[in-house]
Amino acid sequence: MELTTVWFALIAVLWIGYFTLEGFDFGVGMLLPVVPRNDTERRVLYNTVGPLWDGNEVWVLVAGGATFAAFPEWYATLFSGFYLPLLLILVALIVRNLAFEYRAKKDDDVWRRNWDLSLVIGSFVPALLWGVAFANIVAGVPINGDKEFTGNLFTLLNPFGLLGGVVTLLLFATHGAMFIALKTDGEIRHRAGALSVRLGLAAAVVAVVFLVWAQAKTGSVSSGVAFVLAALALVGAIGAAWKGREGWAFIGTFATIALAVAGLFFALFPDVMPSTTSAAYSLTTTSASATGYTLTVMTWVAVIFTPVVLAYQAWTYWVFRKRLSTHHIPPVSPAEPLPAGAA
């Protein structure tokens, strides 16, 4: 197997890791106004993802860096053509991350409400725009002979792209509800479990339409198999959530997102950015790749350090594996700020 194919697959794995892990972070943030009933319950939701969100974001940083190093032409065309939506995602992530860090710095209801709103918006925007971006990457965008994107923001806001955004939005919300039900106890757990079933049904309808459309546009046998398995995993997750089996439900949405993203990369290969202007202008794994020496060095670095990163993140999840409830949240004294880490 050529190293260009290996690195295309590795980048797909990095995006799968990002969407499956950061996806439930986004879901928890978007559901902040829906699931909790008071400030203590909101603090429970913050603490479910508090030890995890920053580690989950590492996946997108590595995916971007790997794309830059392995496929510099892909990186250049993608980040220049998709500059505005990617900038909006970046700003939203910054605002969202500040909410985790600053909400507990001041004992004031208005202060906390503003940061709660920041978390909701900072989760909603990336959940929507990542779907728009990937739908357009798979379907193709106008690229000229100089490998430059010739469209604009409205080019990306086409029906297929917008549908992709709605799919990721609903899938991440469902994934987040499953995670809340798995990670909490008491009333929050029951509310999240019931909500996850309703969200899952809505996500299933929209996702099936999108995946069938994607398969018809640019699908392959491999992508078709992945899409079917993703749909079955989502149905299984909804059934498990309905029966109150939160662990299997979360595994189901995890598998759904992983298989759907894998299917999109199967549909994309061997292109990395198809051109709707002319097939001759499409960027492929071969035409957009770095030199063989660069890919060889990167491969050895990945072989050495990837197991270390995976082991560390697995250890983090194991340490913070227990359920949380309102009785775990210490009371706030009016004269004192919230304890560090007790968002």
PDB file of N, CA, C and O in Angstrom, residues 301-337:
ATOM      1  N   VAL A 301       7.137   8.670  13.049  1.00  0.00           N
ATOM      2  CA  VAL A 301       6.701   9.484  14.194  1.00  0.00           C
ATOM      3  C   VAL A 301       5.336   9.005  14.690  1.00  0.00           C
ATOM      4  O   VAL A 301       5.103   8.884  15.900  1.00  0.00           O
ATOM      5  N   ALA A 302       4.428   8.716  13.757  1.00  0.00           N
ATOM      6  CA  ALA A 302       3.091   8.248  14.128  1.00  0.00           C
ATOM      7  C   ALA A 302       3.155   6.897  14.827  1.00  0.00           C
ATOM      8  O   ALA A 302       2.446   6.653  15.814  1.00  0.00           O
ATOM      9  N   VAL A 303       4.004   6.007  14.332  1.00  0.00           N
ATOM     10  CA  VAL A 303       4.125   4.673  14.923  1.00  0.00           C
ATOM     11  C   VAL A 303       4.617   4.763  16.368  1.00  0.00           C
ATOM     12  O   VAL A 303       4.165   4.017  17.257  1.00  0.00           O
ATOM     13  N   ILE A 304       5.516   5.705  16.639  1.00  0.00           N
ATOM     14  CA  ILE A 304       6.097   5.819  17.977  1.00  0.00           C
ATOM     15  C   ILE A 304       5.155   6.508  18.956  1.00  0.00           C
ATOM     16  O   ILE A 304       4.953   6.048  20.087  1.00  0.00           O
ATOM     17  N   PHE A 305       4.550   7.616  18.534  1.00  0.00           N
ATOM     18  CA  PHE A 305       3.836   8.467  19.489  1.00  0.00           C
ATOM     19  C   PHE A 305       2.328   8.212  19.572  1.00  0.00           C
ATOM     20  O   PHE A 305       1.712   8.534  20.586  1.00  0.00           O
ATOM     21  N   THR A 306       1.722   7.642  18.536  1.00  0.00           N
ATOM     22  CA  THR A 306       0.277   7.417  18.582  1.00  0.00           C
ATOM     23  C   THR A 306      -0.136   6.500  19.723  1.00  0.00           C
ATOM     24  O   THR A 306      -1.104   6.807  20.446  1.00  0.00           O
ATOM     25  N   PRO A 307       0.541   5.377  19.962  1.00  0.00           N
ATOM     26  CA  PRO A 307       0.142   4.537  21.113  1.00  0.00           C
ATOM     27  C   PRO A 307       0.243   5.273  22.447  1.00  0.00           C
ATOM     28  O   PRO A 307      -0.573   5.039  23.343  1.00  0.00           O
ATOM     29  N   VAL A 308       1.221   6.168  22.577  1.00  0.00           N
ATOM     30  CA  VAL A 308       1.378   6.924  23.824  1.00  0.00           C
ATOM     31  C   VAL A 308       0.178   7.830  24.047  1.00  0.00           C
ATOM     32  O   VAL A 308      -0.402   7.899  25.140  1.00  0.00           O
ATOM     33  N   VAL A 309      -0.224   8.541  22.989  1.00  0.00           N
ATOM     34  CA  VAL A 309      -1.368   9.449  23.089  1.00  0.00           C
ATOM     35  C   VAL A 309      -2.643   8.674  23.391  1.00  0.00           C
ATOM     36  O   VAL A 309      -3.452   9.074  24.251  1.00  0.00           O
ATOM     37  N   LEU A 310      -2.851   7.553  22.699  1.00  0.00           N
ATOM     38  CA  LEU A 310      -4.050   6.758  22.926  1.00  0.00           C
ATOM     39  C   LEU A 310      -4.091   6.202  24.351  1.00  0.00           C
ATOM     40  O   LEU A 310      -5.139   6.199  25.000  1.00  0.00           O
ATOM     41  N   ALA A 311      -2.944   5.760  24.855  1.00  0.00           N
ATOM     42  CA  ALA A 311      -2.892   5.219  26.212  1.00  0.00           C
ATOM     43  C   ALA A 311      -3.202   6.303  27.243  1.00  0.00           C
ATOM     44  O   ALA A 311      -3.946   6.074  28.205  1.00  0.00           O
ATOM     45  N   TYR A 312      -2.654   7.496  27.035  1.00  0.00           N
ATOM     46  CA  TYR A 312      -2.904   8.589  27.978  1.00  0.00           C
ATOM     47  C   TYR A 312      -4.370   8.986  27.983  1.00  0.00           C
ATOM     48  O   TYR A 312      -4.970   9.166  29.059  1.00  0.00           O
ATOM     49  N   GLN A 313      -4.976   9.094  26.799  1.00  0.00           N
ATOM     50  CA  GLN A 313      -6.379   9.492  26.764  1.00  0.00           C
ATOM     51  C   GLN A 313      -7.273   8.396  27.334  1.00  0.00           C
ATOM     52  O   GLN A 313      -8.258   8.688  28.034  1.00  0.00           O
ATOM     53  N   ALA A 314      -6.958   7.149  27.075  1.00  0.00           N
ATOM     54  CA  ALA A 314      -7.729   6.051  27.648  1.00  0.00           C
ATOM     55  C   ALA A 314      -7.636   6.076  29.169  1.00  0.00           C
ATOM     56  O   ALA A 314      -8.637   5.847  29.874  1.00  0.00           O
ATOM     57  N   TRP A 315      -6.464   6.376  29.686  1.00  0.00           N
ATOM     58  CA  TRP A 315      -6.283   6.477  31.139  1.00  0.00           C
ATOM     59  C   TRP A 315      -7.129   7.603  31.715  1.00  0.00           C
ATOM     60  O   TRP A 315      -7.741   7.463  32.780  1.00  0.00           O
ATOM     61  N   THR A 316      -7.202   8.730  31.005  1.00  0.00           N
ATOM     62  CA  THR A 316      -8.010   9.860  31.464  1.00  0.00           C
ATOM     63  C   THR A 316      -9.473   9.462  31.566  1.00  0.00           C
ATOM     64  O   THR A 316     -10.150   9.763  32.564  1.00  0.00           O
ATOM     65  N   TYR A 317      -9.988   8.795  30.557  1.00  0.00           N
ATOM     66  CA  TYR A 317     -11.385   8.356  30.586  1.00  0.00           C
ATOM     67  C   TYR A 317     -11.625   7.353  31.715  1.00  0.00           C
ATOM     68  O   TYR A 317     -12.704   7.351  32.325  1.00  0.00           O
ATOM     69  N   TRP A 318     -10.653   6.522  31.978  1.00  0.00           N
ATOM     70  CA  TRP A 318     -10.810   5.539  33.042  1.00  0.00           C
ATOM     71  C   TRP A 318     -10.858   6.230  34.416  1.00  0.00           C
ATOM     72  O   TRP A 318     -11.691   5.892  35.257  1.00  0.00           O
ATOM     73  N   VAL A 319     -10.001   7.202  34.627  1.00  0.00           N
ATOM     74  CA  VAL A 319      -9.958   7.910  35.906  1.00  0.00           C
ATOM     75  C   VAL A 319     -11.282   8.628  36.189  1.00  0.00           C
ATOM     76  O   VAL A 319     -11.789   8.626  37.310  1.00  0.00           O
ATOM     77  N   PHE A 320     -11.871   9.226  35.146  1.00  0.00           N
ATOM     78  CA  PHE A 320     -13.100  10.009  35.310  1.00  0.00           C
ATOM     79  C   PHE A 320     -14.326   9.235  34.811  1.00  0.00           C
ATOM     80  O   PHE A 320     -15.215   9.786  34.183  1.00  0.00           O
ATOM     81  N   ARG A 321     -14.375   7.952  35.115  1.00  0.00           N
ATOM     82  CA  ARG A 321     -15.417   7.093  34.562  1.00  0.00           C
ATOM     83  C   ARG A 321     -16.703   7.085  35.388  1.00  0.00           C
ATOM     84  O   ARG A 321     -17.749   6.652  34.889  1.00  0.00           O
ATOM     85  N   LYS A 322     -16.687   7.548  36.638  1.00  0.00           N
ATOM     86  CA  LYS A 322     -17.842   7.398  37.517  1.00  0.00           C
ATOM     87  C   LYS A 322     -18.952   8.383  37.178  1.00  0.00           C
ATOM     88  O   LYS A 322     -18.717   9.450  36.624  1.00  0.00           O
ATOM     89  N   ARG A 323     -20.174   8.001  37.564  1.00  0.00           N
ATOM     90  CA  ARG A 323     -21.325   8.868  37.350  1.00  0.00           C
ATOM     91  C   ARG A 323     -21.285  10.061  38.309  1.00  0.00           C
ATOM     92  O   ARG A 323     -20.724   9.978  39.404  1.00  0.00           O
ATOM     93  N   LEU A 324     -21.916  11.161  37.865  1.00  0.00           N
ATOM     94  CA  LEU A 324     -22.022  12.363  38.683  1.00  0.00           C
ATOM     95  C   LEU A 324     -23.486  12.663  38.961  1.00  0.00           C
ATOM     96  O   LEU A 324     -24.364  12.359  38.148  1.00  0.00           O
ATOM     97  N   SER A 325     -23.729  13.268  40.100  1.00  0.00           N
ATOM     98  CA  SER A 325     -25.072  13.692  40.432  1.00  0.00           C
ATOM     99  C   SER A 325     -24.997  14.992  41.222  1.00  0.00           C
ATOM    100  O   SER A 325     -23.893  15.479  41.533  1.00  0.00           O
ATOM    101  N   THR A 326     -26.147  15.545  41.546  1.00  0.00           N
ATOM    102  CA  THR A 326     -26.159  16.846  42.225  1.00  0.00           C
ATOM    103  C   THR A 326     -25.499  16.786  43.598  1.00  0.00           C
ATOM    104  O   THR A 326     -24.965  17.799  44.064  1.00  0.00           O
ATOM    105  N   HIS A 327     -25.512  15.629  44.257  1.00  0.00           N
ATOM    106  CA  HIS A 327     -24.903  15.557  45.591  1.00  0.00           C
ATOM    107  C   HIS A 327     -23.376  15.600  45.531  1.00  0.00           C
ATOM    108  O   HIS A 327     -22.723  15.758  46.564  1.00  0.00           O
ATOM    109  N   HIS A 328     -22.811  15.450  44.325  1.00  0.00           N
ATOM    110  CA  HIS A 328     -21.366  15.599  44.173  1.00  0.00           C
ATOM    111  C   HIS A 328     -20.939  17.058  44.025  1.00  0.00           C
ATOM    112  O   HIS A 328     -19.736  17.356  44.060  1.00  0.00           O
ATOM    113  N   ILE A 329     -21.878  17.949  43.820  1.00  0.00           N
ATOM    114  CA  ILE A 329     -21.568  19.351  43.569  1.00  0.00           C
ATOM    115  C   ILE A 329     -21.578  20.114  44.890  1.00  0.00           C
ATOM    116  O   ILE A 329     -22.608  20.176  45.572  1.00  0.00           O
ATOM    117  N   PRO A 330     -20.456  20.689  45.295  1.00  0.00           N
ATOM    118  CA  PRO A 330     -20.417  21.413  46.577  1.00  0.00           C
ATOM    119  C   PRO A 330     -21.226  22.699  46.495  1.00  0.00           C
ATOM    120  O   PRO A 330     -21.331  23.316  45.435  1.00  0.00           O
ATOM    121  N   PRO A 331     -21.833  23.112  47.613  1.00  0.00           N
ATOM    122  CA  PRO A 331     -22.585  24.377  47.617  1.00  0.00           C
ATOM    123  C   PRO A 331     -21.658  25.557  47.437  1.00  0.00           C
ATOM    124  O   PRO A 331     -20.462  25.489  47.751  1.00  0.00           O
ATOM    125  N   VAL A 332     -22.216  26.652  46.918  1.00  0.00           N
ATOM    126  CA  VAL A 332     -21.437  27.860  46.680  1.00  0.00           C
ATOM    127  C   VAL A 332     -21.755  28.866  47.769  1.00  0.00           C
ATOM    128  O   VAL A 332     -22.918  29.220  47.996  1.00  0.00           O
ATOM    129  N   SER A 333     -20.741  29.318  48.443  1.00  0.00           N
ATOM    130  CA  SER A 333     -20.926  30.373  49.435  1.00  0.00           C
ATOM    131  C   SER A 333     -21.025  31.709  48.730  1.00  0.00           C
ATOM    132  O   SER A 333     -20.240  32.000  47.828  1.00  0.00           O
ATOM    133  N   PRO A 334     -21.992  32.572  49.106  1.00  0.00           N
ATOM    134  CA  PRO A 334     -22.133  33.882  48.447  1.00  0.00           C
ATOM    135  C   PRO A 334     -20.879  34.718  48.537  1.00  0.00           C
ATOM    136  O   PRO A 334     -20.647  35.592  47.718  1.00  0.00           O
ATOM    137  N   ALA A 335     -20.062  34.445  49.565  1.00  0.00           N
ATOM    138  CA  ALA A 335     -18.857  35.278  49.746  1.00  0.00           C
ATOM    139  C   ALA A 335     -17.652  34.694  49.053  1.00  0.00           C
ATOM    140  O   ALA A 335     -16.570  35.255  49.083  1.00  0.00           O
ATOM    141  N   GLU A 336     -17.788  33.498  48.449  1.00  0.00           N
ATOM    142  CA  GLU A 336     -16.639  32.838  47.868  1.00  0.00           C
ATOM    143  C   GLU A 336     -16.925  32.452  46.407  1.00  0.00           C
ATOM    144  O   GLU A 336     -18.060  32.156  46.063  1.00  0.00           O
ATOM    145  N   PRO A 337     -15.892  32.441  45.568  1.00  0.00           N
ATOM    146  CA  PRO A 337     -16.071  31.948  44.206  1.00  0.00           C
ATOM    147  C   PRO A 337     -16.241  30.445  44.198  1.00  0.00           C
ATOM    148  O   PRO A 337     -15.996  29.771  45.193  1.00  0.00           O
TER     149      PRO A 337
END
